[in-house]
Amino acid sequence: MSSRSGQPVVILRDNVERVPGQEALRSNIMAAKVLGNTVRTTLGPRGMDKMLVTQGSDDIVITNDGATILHQIHVQHPGAKLVVEVAETQDDECGDGTTTAVVMVGSFMEQAENLIDAGVHPSVIAKGYNLGMMKALEILDTLAIEVTPKDTAMLKQIAKTAMTGKSIEMIMDKACDVVVEAVSNVAVTSGKKTTVNEDDILVKTKRSETMDAEMIKGVLIDKTRLDALMPKKIKGVKAAFIANPLEITKTQTKSKIKITSHEQLEAFSVAERETLRAMAEKFVENGVNVVLCQKGIADPVQYYLAENGIYALEFVPEKDLKYAAKALGGQIVNKPEDLSPDVIGTAGNLEMLEDIEMTKLSGCKNPQAVTILLRGSSQHLVDELERAIEDATRVVQDVVEDGAYLIGGGSVETELALRLREYAATEGGRVQLAIEGYAKAFEIIPKTLAENSGFDTVDKVIDLRQAHATGEKYAGLNVFTGKVVDMKSEGVVEPKRVKRQAIQSASETAMLLIRVDDMMISKGADQM
Ligand code: ADP
Ligand code: MG
C-alpha cells in the first residue's frame, strides 16, 4: 500500500482488522469444519441429541435439530455465520435437512482444504465445485421418483422418515396419519399445481399423562365456557365471530358481580338491560349457538346467552379468532347487528375439554384450516414432539407441492459421488481434481450415518460404493442392522426439495467462502 511518492496511502480505517489471503481462507475452512462436526453427531435416526443451556437462564433445549442447535450457540465468526445462514435457509425453504446442509458445507470445505494442500488454486476449486454442483443437480433429477398428492401411503412413509429417531416412536403411526391428513385437508389444487399454506395447520400442545397426536377438522381455543349454565357439548355448531366488546362500556366498573340470578340483573338500569338483551337477542335470531368474542362480554349478556343455551368465550386472541373463522367457514364481524347467514361459521361439534381447559370445535366440512393437538408428559417431550410434527408436516408439504421424492439412507449421496467421479474424468486437468474432491465430499453423509450408528465407516462406505458401482442405485445403509440394503424397499424416502436445497446452498456457500482471500473486520464504534 504505497503511493508513487512513497507515502503510505491509508485505505483502511484504524478500526479495521485485516485477515489476509490464505489465512482468511484457512480460518473459514476451520469455521465450517467446526460447525459441520458440531451437528454431525445428530445426523440420522440414530444420531444423538444435544442439550443446549443458556447461561444465566433456566432455558434448556434438548434437540437434534441442526437449525435449532446453531441458532442457540450464537456463533461469532463471520464465515461461520454464513454457514448458520445455510441452516436457516434450509429450514425456511424445506423444513428439514438442516443438519445435512451444514454437514455438507463442512465436508466441501474439508475437501477444499485437501485440494489447497495439494497445490490446487482456490479459483480452480471454485470452478470445479460449480461444475460439480450443476452436474449433481442434474443427476438428482434423474434419481427423483414422481408421486401424486393422492398417494397417502407414500406421503405417510415420507412423514415417517422425517420423524424416525425423534422421541415420538411410541405414537409414530398415529403421528404419520395426523400429518398426512392435515396436509391433505388444507392442500389446494388448481390445474396441475398443488399448494399448501403451512399457516393453515395450527399445532397446539398440552402437557398430559400420555403422549398423543390428534388431527381436528376445526380449532382448539385455550378457553372454556363463561358461565356454568352454558352447555358443554353442542351438535351442529353455528358460530359467530365478534371483534368488538359485547358490553356498554360505562357500566363495566359497576358490573363486576357475577350474575347468576335474574334479581342480580337489577344492578343494571332498565335501559342498559334492554340494550344488552338486544345484543344477545341478535345471536338467537340468527340461530347462533356459539359466540366467540375478541373482547369482553358483559355479565348480563353472558347471562342472556346462557339462558338461550348459547356457548360463549370472551377475550379470544385475534389470531385464534381469525383461525376459527377460517376453519368454520365464517367471517369476523364487528357487532351482533352485522350478523347474516354468510358470516356464520359451521362445525359438526363443540366440546368443552375440561381436563386441558380448551374448547374444541370439530367436524368442519372441507375446512380451510385444521388443528393438530399434541400431548406429552413433559415440556421437553412436548417441544420435541412439536418440532417432529412440524418437520413432518413440512416434508409432506414439500412432496405434495413438488410431486417428487428421493431415496434416503445415504443412497443419493453415494450415487452422486460415483457419478460425479465419472463426470470429473471427462473434464481432465486440475479441475478434475476439484470435481473429484467435490464428489468425495458427498460421502460424508453415509459415513456419518454409519458412524452415528456404531458401524465401521470405512467398511460401510466401501460396501456402498460397490453396490452402486454394480447398478444398485438405491443401496443405502440400514442404520439399525448395519446392512447395505435397497432403501426404496425399506421405505426410507425424502422430499426431492430437501436434498436439492441442501446441495445447492451448501455448494454455493462453500464456493463463496473459497473465493474469499481477504477478510476485513470492521469493529463497531463501541469496540474501538
Ligand atoms: P437433517 O437435519 O439433515 O434432516 P436428520 O437427523 O433428520 O438430519 O437425518 C437425515 C438423514 O438420515 C438423511 O440422510 C436420511 O436419508 C437418513 N435417514 C433417515 N431415516 C433413515 C433410516 N431409517 N435409515 C437410514 N437412514 C435414514
Ligand atoms: Mg431430518
XYZ file of C-alpha atoms and ligand atoms in Angstrom:
556
model
C 0.000 0.000 0.000
C 2.086 2.938 -1.113
C 1.617 5.960 -3.315
C 4.023 6.953 -6.079
C 5.691 9.445 -3.738
C 6.485 6.661 -1.324
C 3.955 7.876 1.240
C 1.673 5.108 2.527
C -1.923 5.540 1.455
C -4.287 4.631 4.200
C -7.274 2.876 2.752
C -8.429 1.090 5.830
C -9.736 2.847 8.867
C -7.864 2.263 12.127
C -10.619 0.125 13.489
C -10.469 -2.415 10.691
C -8.720 -5.663 11.382
C -7.392 -7.346 8.289
C -7.053 -11.103 7.864
C -5.199 -11.557 4.604
C -5.197 -14.229 1.895
C -4.590 -17.843 2.832
C -5.146 -17.043 6.469
C -8.710 -15.857 5.801
C -9.467 -18.954 3.749
C -7.959 -21.253 6.375
C -9.971 -19.538 9.049
C -13.204 -20.007 7.078
C -12.356 -23.636 6.398
C -11.846 -24.211 10.066
C -15.101 -22.471 10.998
C -17.138 -24.525 8.512
C -15.495 -27.763 9.657
C -16.149 -26.979 13.304
C -19.840 -26.343 12.661
C -20.154 -29.401 10.444
C -18.598 -31.530 13.165
C -20.760 -29.969 15.857
C -24.037 -31.027 14.256
C -22.702 -34.194 12.613
C -23.271 -36.426 15.627
C -27.012 -35.715 15.421
C -27.456 -36.895 11.806
C -29.813 -39.743 11.070
C -32.273 -41.773 13.138
C -29.523 -42.947 15.451
C -27.947 -39.543 15.874
C -27.576 -38.191 19.376
C -29.386 -35.211 20.867
C -27.695 -32.105 22.130
C -28.521 -30.340 25.350
C -28.334 -26.610 24.971
C -28.121 -24.490 28.058
C -28.189 -20.705 28.113
C -26.128 -19.384 30.977
C -27.992 -17.140 33.360
C -31.355 -18.517 32.322
C -33.345 -21.639 33.053
C -33.698 -22.426 29.378
C -32.687 -25.933 28.471
C -33.297 -27.263 24.996
C -32.703 -30.902 24.122
C -32.780 -31.451 20.393
C -31.123 -32.968 17.382
C -32.388 -30.315 15.048
C -29.469 -28.686 13.239
C -31.054 -25.267 12.847
C -32.096 -25.132 16.489
C -28.607 -26.076 17.657
C -26.819 -23.489 15.520
C -29.350 -20.833 16.405
C -28.756 -21.394 20.110
C -24.965 -21.339 20.109
C -24.683 -17.777 18.746
C -21.621 -18.070 16.509
C -19.347 -15.050 16.114
C -17.009 -15.989 13.273
C -18.053 -14.266 10.021
C -17.573 -17.401 7.905
C -19.454 -19.470 10.454
C -22.344 -17.030 10.294
C -22.719 -17.781 6.597
C -22.871 -21.472 7.427
C -25.578 -20.810 10.000
C -27.482 -18.989 7.265
C -27.380 -22.170 5.193
C -29.205 -23.959 8.001
C -31.729 -21.157 8.330
C -32.452 -21.045 4.598
C -32.807 -24.816 4.559
C -35.304 -24.623 7.398
C -37.296 -21.838 5.720
C -37.395 -23.493 2.320
C -37.893 -27.131 3.239
C -38.375 -27.528 6.989
C -35.908 -30.421 7.046
C -32.359 -31.300 6.068
C -30.630 -28.630 8.128
C -28.073 -30.991 9.600
C -27.344 -32.432 6.174
C -26.803 -28.964 4.694
C -24.384 -27.873 7.407
C -22.507 -31.178 7.362
C -22.181 -30.789 3.588
C -20.673 -27.287 3.830
C -18.153 -28.625 6.353
C -17.327 -31.506 4.056
C -16.965 -29.309 0.955
C -14.583 -27.071 2.899
C -12.606 -30.033 4.198
C -12.125 -31.298 0.645
C -11.175 -27.778 -0.421
C -8.502 -27.787 2.258
C -7.052 -31.036 0.891
C -7.061 -29.569 -2.600
C -5.278 -26.415 -1.455
C -2.690 -28.547 0.329
C -2.218 -30.429 -2.945
C -1.486 -27.112 -4.681
C -4.812 -26.526 -6.446
C -5.635 -22.810 -6.627
C -8.836 -21.689 -4.868
C -10.249 -20.248 -8.099
C -9.854 -23.663 -9.760
C -11.543 -25.300 -6.775
C -14.460 -22.894 -7.011
C -14.768 -23.593 -10.721
C -14.748 -27.352 -10.180
C -17.308 -27.040 -7.404
C -19.596 -25.023 -9.637
C -19.404 -27.603 -12.436
C -19.902 -30.334 -9.865
C -22.956 -28.656 -8.387
C -24.670 -28.257 -11.747
C -23.996 -31.885 -12.557
C -25.163 -33.014 -9.125
C -28.496 -31.237 -9.531
C -28.907 -32.816 -12.941
C -28.234 -36.286 -11.531
C -30.658 -35.591 -8.702
C -33.440 -35.031 -11.229
C -32.789 -38.432 -12.766
C -32.931 -40.101 -9.344
C -36.211 -38.472 -8.288
C -39.423 -40.510 -8.295
C -42.810 -38.971 -9.057
C -45.724 -39.114 -6.648
C -49.245 -37.628 -6.571
C -50.901 -35.917 -3.575
C -53.388 -38.810 -3.537
C -50.735 -41.393 -2.716
C -51.266 -41.144 1.035
C -49.348 -44.349 1.758
C -46.202 -42.826 0.261
C -46.820 -39.486 1.987
C -47.038 -41.293 5.322
C -43.754 -43.020 4.597
C -42.159 -39.627 3.922
C -43.533 -38.305 7.206
C -42.185 -41.389 8.940
C -38.667 -40.960 7.578
C -38.615 -37.371 8.810
C -39.683 -38.430 12.307
C -37.674 -41.651 12.716
C -35.266 -41.318 15.603
C -37.139 -38.486 17.304
C -38.664 -39.123 20.716
C -42.006 -39.926 19.167
C -41.652 -43.610 18.239
C -44.483 -44.638 20.572
C -47.100 -42.852 18.513
C -45.344 -42.957 15.140
C -48.182 -44.434 13.063
C -50.725 -42.087 14.527
C -48.434 -39.102 14.032
C -47.932 -40.001 10.358
C -51.705 -40.305 9.833
C -52.305 -36.980 11.547
C -49.680 -35.155 9.489
C -50.809 -36.530 6.130
C -54.472 -35.948 6.924
C -53.760 -32.364 7.984
C -51.780 -31.545 4.832
C -54.331 -33.272 2.576
C -57.156 -31.255 4.130
C -55.584 -27.856 3.544
C -53.899 -28.582 0.183
C -55.321 -26.511 -2.645
C -55.115 -27.856 -6.190
C -55.662 -25.641 -9.183
C -54.911 -27.188 -12.546
C -51.797 -29.274 -12.148
C -50.423 -27.277 -9.269
C -50.986 -28.149 -5.637
C -50.042 -25.718 -2.889
C -50.129 -25.923 0.866
C -50.043 -22.947 3.192
C -48.372 -24.118 6.379
C -50.198 -21.407 8.335
C -53.410 -23.332 7.734
C -52.209 -26.063 10.072
C -52.216 -24.907 13.660
C -50.273 -27.003 16.147
C -51.413 -26.849 19.764
C -49.638 -28.575 22.614
C -50.679 -29.648 26.071
C -48.992 -31.431 28.938
C -50.774 -34.634 29.848
C -50.018 -38.073 31.216
C -49.969 -39.843 27.901
C -48.393 -38.950 24.604
C -50.882 -38.421 21.825
C -51.437 -36.728 18.487
C -54.835 -35.831 17.089
C -55.991 -34.016 13.959
C -59.030 -31.834 14.327
C -61.026 -30.580 11.367
C -61.533 -27.318 13.132
C -59.929 -25.442 16.010
C -58.987 -25.578 19.636
C -59.233 -22.470 21.752
C -57.473 -22.265 25.116
C -60.576 -21.196 26.969
C -63.707 -22.731 28.484
C -67.326 -21.591 28.768
C -68.017 -18.301 30.529
C -70.947 -19.485 32.518
C -71.759 -22.766 34.234
C -75.219 -22.657 32.681
C -73.783 -22.869 29.188
C -73.777 -26.325 27.544
C -70.572 -28.382 27.498
C -71.424 -30.003 24.209
C -73.218 -28.799 21.114
C -74.051 -30.678 17.943
C -74.490 -28.714 14.731
C -72.449 -25.650 15.686
C -73.415 -22.262 14.244
C -70.758 -19.834 15.371
C -70.493 -16.037 15.374
C -67.094 -14.289 15.419
C -67.305 -10.856 17.028
C -64.486 -8.282 17.114
C -65.982 -5.586 19.413
C -66.888 -5.893 23.090
C -70.398 -7.082 23.888
C -70.994 -4.533 26.610
C -71.893 -0.970 27.420
C -68.531 0.461 28.288
C -69.638 2.775 31.127
C -71.351 0.125 33.184
C -68.354 -2.139 33.234
C -66.998 -0.850 36.529
C -70.196 -1.499 38.401
C -70.874 -4.847 36.769
C -68.134 -6.806 38.494
C -70.621 -9.024 40.295
C -71.282 -12.339 38.632
C -74.867 -12.559 37.579
C -76.362 -15.901 38.389
C -79.949 -14.987 39.037
C -82.469 -12.761 37.469
C -82.601 -10.486 40.527
C -78.988 -9.517 40.202
C -79.743 -8.026 36.841
C -81.302 -5.249 38.880
C -77.800 -3.817 39.220
C -78.247 -2.524 35.708
C -80.691 0.146 34.729
C -83.705 -0.895 32.708
C -82.364 0.864 29.627
C -78.947 -0.809 29.939
C -80.534 -4.189 30.382
C -82.615 -3.706 27.279
C -79.553 -2.777 25.230
C -77.642 -5.778 26.471
C -80.548 -8.103 25.975
C -80.922 -6.837 22.417
C -77.275 -7.782 21.797
C -77.914 -11.327 22.950
C -81.200 -11.485 21.025
C -79.337 -10.887 17.754
C -77.481 -14.171 18.204
C -80.715 -16.018 18.986
C -82.423 -14.502 15.931
C -79.604 -15.689 13.714
C -79.686 -19.210 15.080
C -76.204 -18.878 16.558
C -75.306 -21.323 19.323
C -71.598 -20.418 19.794
C -70.226 -16.900 20.282
C -66.500 -16.208 20.063
C -65.694 -12.647 21.069
C -62.289 -10.994 20.771
C -63.165 -8.558 23.581
C -65.138 -8.766 26.816
C -68.760 -9.865 27.193
C -70.768 -8.035 29.870
C -72.248 -10.235 32.563
C -75.889 -9.603 31.603
C -75.068 -10.615 28.015
C -73.399 -13.769 29.293
C -76.470 -14.441 31.325
C -78.841 -13.979 28.398
C -76.660 -16.134 26.162
C -76.515 -18.915 28.752
C -80.255 -18.701 29.204
C -80.633 -19.385 25.489
C -78.263 -22.345 25.528
C -75.532 -20.428 23.720
C -71.903 -21.252 24.439
C -69.675 -18.156 24.633
C -65.988 -17.294 25.012
C -64.593 -13.810 25.582
C -61.118 -12.352 25.002
C -60.363 -14.887 22.281
C -56.965 -13.811 20.839
C -57.267 -12.241 17.397
C -55.116 -14.961 15.848
C -57.340 -17.725 17.212
C -60.483 -15.887 16.171
C -59.241 -15.494 12.587
C -58.204 -19.103 12.523
C -61.569 -20.246 13.862
C -63.431 -18.165 11.276
C -61.341 -19.729 8.525
C -61.752 -23.304 9.769
C -65.520 -22.932 10.269
C -66.018 -21.037 7.026
C -67.347 -17.874 8.677
C -66.280 -14.266 8.932
C -65.404 -11.915 11.751
C -67.892 -9.055 12.188
C -67.733 -6.031 14.485
C -71.055 -6.330 16.272
C -74.116 -8.563 16.538
C -76.110 -6.284 14.173
C -73.704 -7.269 11.382
C -74.661 -10.939 11.578
C -76.025 -12.667 8.490
C -76.058 -16.286 7.309
C -72.898 -15.587 5.233
C -70.713 -14.766 8.207
C -71.838 -17.567 10.491
C -69.429 -20.498 10.624
C -70.415 -24.117 10.995
C -68.866 -27.158 12.639
C -70.113 -30.618 13.489
C -69.454 -30.453 17.210
C -68.436 -28.292 20.091
C -66.902 -29.944 23.076
C -65.511 -28.385 26.194
C -62.368 -30.286 27.176
C -62.262 -29.757 30.904
C -59.066 -31.718 31.545
C -56.976 -29.459 29.332
C -59.146 -26.337 29.623
C -59.853 -25.967 25.957
C -62.832 -25.660 23.676
C -62.828 -27.921 20.669
C -64.765 -27.082 17.535
C -64.522 -30.023 15.196
C -66.080 -31.808 12.260
C -65.942 -28.853 9.858
C -66.829 -29.693 6.267
C -63.942 -29.019 3.867
C -62.074 -26.893 6.400
C -59.500 -24.479 5.007
C -57.659 -24.675 8.296
C -57.099 -27.570 10.679
C -55.525 -28.110 14.084
C -53.131 -30.702 15.402
C -53.274 -31.331 19.132
C -50.173 -32.850 20.680
C -49.911 -34.138 24.190
C -46.807 -35.189 26.069
C -45.758 -35.802 29.642
C -43.056 -33.144 29.919
C -42.380 -29.792 28.331
C -39.209 -31.118 26.648
C -41.120 -34.009 25.184
C -43.947 -31.777 24.019
C -41.453 -29.404 22.399
C -39.580 -32.172 20.620
C -42.882 -33.725 19.552
C -43.948 -30.377 18.149
C -40.683 -29.998 16.213
C -41.009 -33.524 14.844
C -44.602 -32.917 13.718
C -43.663 -29.591 12.172
C -40.766 -31.201 10.276
C -43.007 -33.990 9.049
C -45.724 -31.555 8.032
C -43.206 -29.562 6.028
C -41.744 -32.579 4.220
C -45.198 -33.851 3.296
C -45.988 -30.342 2.070
C -42.756 -30.308 0.006
C -43.654 -33.590 -1.655
C -47.306 -32.678 -2.237
C -46.224 -29.442 -3.917
C -43.306 -30.804 -5.950
C -44.653 -34.278 -6.668
C -41.196 -35.821 -6.330
C -39.200 -37.698 -3.723
C -35.800 -39.338 -3.380
C -34.459 -42.382 -1.610
C -32.544 -41.751 1.635
C -30.164 -43.645 3.893
C -27.082 -42.302 2.120
C -28.102 -43.789 -1.228
C -28.424 -40.489 -3.073
C -25.078 -39.225 -1.812
C -23.274 -42.448 -2.712
C -24.767 -42.380 -6.208
C -23.812 -38.712 -6.596
C -20.223 -39.420 -5.520
C -19.976 -42.241 -8.062
C -21.451 -40.362 -10.993
C -19.595 -37.144 -10.220
C -16.303 -39.042 -10.235
C -17.171 -40.376 -13.689
C -18.015 -36.850 -14.772
C -14.755 -35.454 -13.334
C -12.784 -37.791 -15.549
C -14.363 -36.208 -18.625
C -13.033 -32.789 -17.610
C -9.384 -33.652 -17.016
C -6.696 -31.312 -15.680
C -6.766 -29.642 -12.298
C -10.493 -29.026 -12.491
C -10.856 -32.804 -12.482
C -9.190 -32.876 -9.080
C -11.575 -30.222 -7.811
C -14.651 -32.114 -9.061
C -13.288 -35.312 -7.546
C -12.925 -33.506 -4.222
C -16.495 -32.243 -4.582
C -17.664 -35.799 -5.348
C -15.897 -37.252 -2.333
C -17.469 -34.641 -0.059
C -20.882 -36.330 -0.504
C -19.643 -39.493 1.146
C -19.673 -37.673 4.475
C -23.405 -38.434 4.678
C -23.288 -42.276 4.502
C -20.077 -42.172 6.522
C -21.740 -40.165 9.272
C -24.872 -42.333 9.238
C -22.590 -45.357 9.783
C -20.546 -43.643 12.466
C -23.589 -42.443 14.419
C -24.969 -45.981 14.401
C -21.735 -47.512 15.632
C -20.667 -49.245 12.413
C -17.268 -49.184 10.761
C -17.268 -46.185 8.461
C -14.611 -47.391 6.023
C -16.259 -50.792 5.509
C -19.699 -49.313 5.034
C -18.583 -46.670 2.552
C -16.732 -49.317 0.529
C -19.766 -51.651 0.577
C -21.971 -48.817 -0.571
C -19.592 -47.790 -3.353
C -19.511 -51.351 -4.566
C -23.278 -51.741 -4.571
C -23.697 -48.532 -6.545
C -20.921 -49.463 -8.970
C -22.956 -52.568 -9.847
C -26.048 -50.518 -10.570
C -27.875 -50.684 -7.235
C -28.707 -47.008 -7.229
C -30.960 -47.164 -4.184
C -28.466 -49.010 -1.986
C -28.113 -47.321 1.404
C -27.301 -48.126 4.983
C -29.866 -49.682 7.274
C -28.742 -47.848 10.389
C -30.311 -50.424 12.669
C -28.773 -53.573 11.212
C -25.695 -52.115 9.544
C -26.568 -53.903 6.303
C -26.304 -52.267 2.908
C -29.796 -52.680 1.500
C -32.232 -51.260 -1.040
C -33.572 -48.182 0.711
C -36.516 -47.952 -1.633
C -37.904 -51.235 -0.354
C -37.073 -50.143 3.199
C -39.309 -47.127 2.651
C -36.681 -44.555 3.596
C -37.924 -41.699 1.459
C -37.406 -37.949 1.478
C -38.588 -34.933 -0.489
C -36.514 -34.042 -3.518
C -36.687 -30.420 -2.391
C -34.777 -31.179 0.813
C -31.772 -32.670 -0.980
C -31.844 -30.177 -3.796
C -31.841 -27.193 -1.472
C -29.163 -28.699 0.790
C -26.835 -29.415 -2.122
C -27.372 -26.069 -3.746
C -26.974 -23.837 -0.736
C -24.127 -25.855 0.797
C -22.234 -25.754 -2.526
C -22.872 -22.063 -3.093
C -21.764 -21.143 0.397
C -18.631 -23.283 0.084
C -17.770 -21.545 -3.205
C -18.368 -18.172 -1.634
C -16.026 -18.976 1.241
C -13.382 -20.451 -1.077
C -13.270 -17.277 -3.166
C -12.618 -15.090 -0.125
C -8.951 -14.134 0.004
C -9.149 -11.236 2.359
C -11.254 -10.621 5.394
C -11.629 -7.097 6.739
C -13.322 -6.980 10.064
C -14.550 -3.534 10.910
C -15.097 -3.103 14.612
C -18.230 -1.263 15.654
C -17.677 2.172 17.253
C -18.380 0.750 20.706
C -15.446 -1.635 20.401
C -12.835 0.988 19.498
P -31.467 -33.476 8.790
O -31.457 -32.333 9.755
O -30.443 -33.279 7.736
O -32.805 -33.801 8.261
P -31.650 -35.992 10.172
O -31.122 -36.255 11.531
O -33.105 -35.923 10.005
O -30.942 -34.717 9.630
O -31.084 -37.148 9.232
C -31.374 -37.206 7.890
C -30.599 -38.327 7.269
O -30.939 -39.577 7.849
C -30.902 -38.439 5.789
O -29.713 -38.659 5.094
C -31.803 -39.659 5.724
O -31.736 -40.326 4.478
C -31.263 -40.509 6.832
N -32.258 -41.456 7.328
C -33.487 -41.179 7.790
N -34.133 -42.302 8.158
C -33.296 -43.331 7.910
C -33.376 -44.748 8.080
N -34.450 -45.327 8.587
N -32.305 -45.468 7.725
C -31.206 -44.882 7.224
N -31.065 -43.566 7.055
C -32.090 -42.793 7.384
Mg -34.471 -34.614 9.193
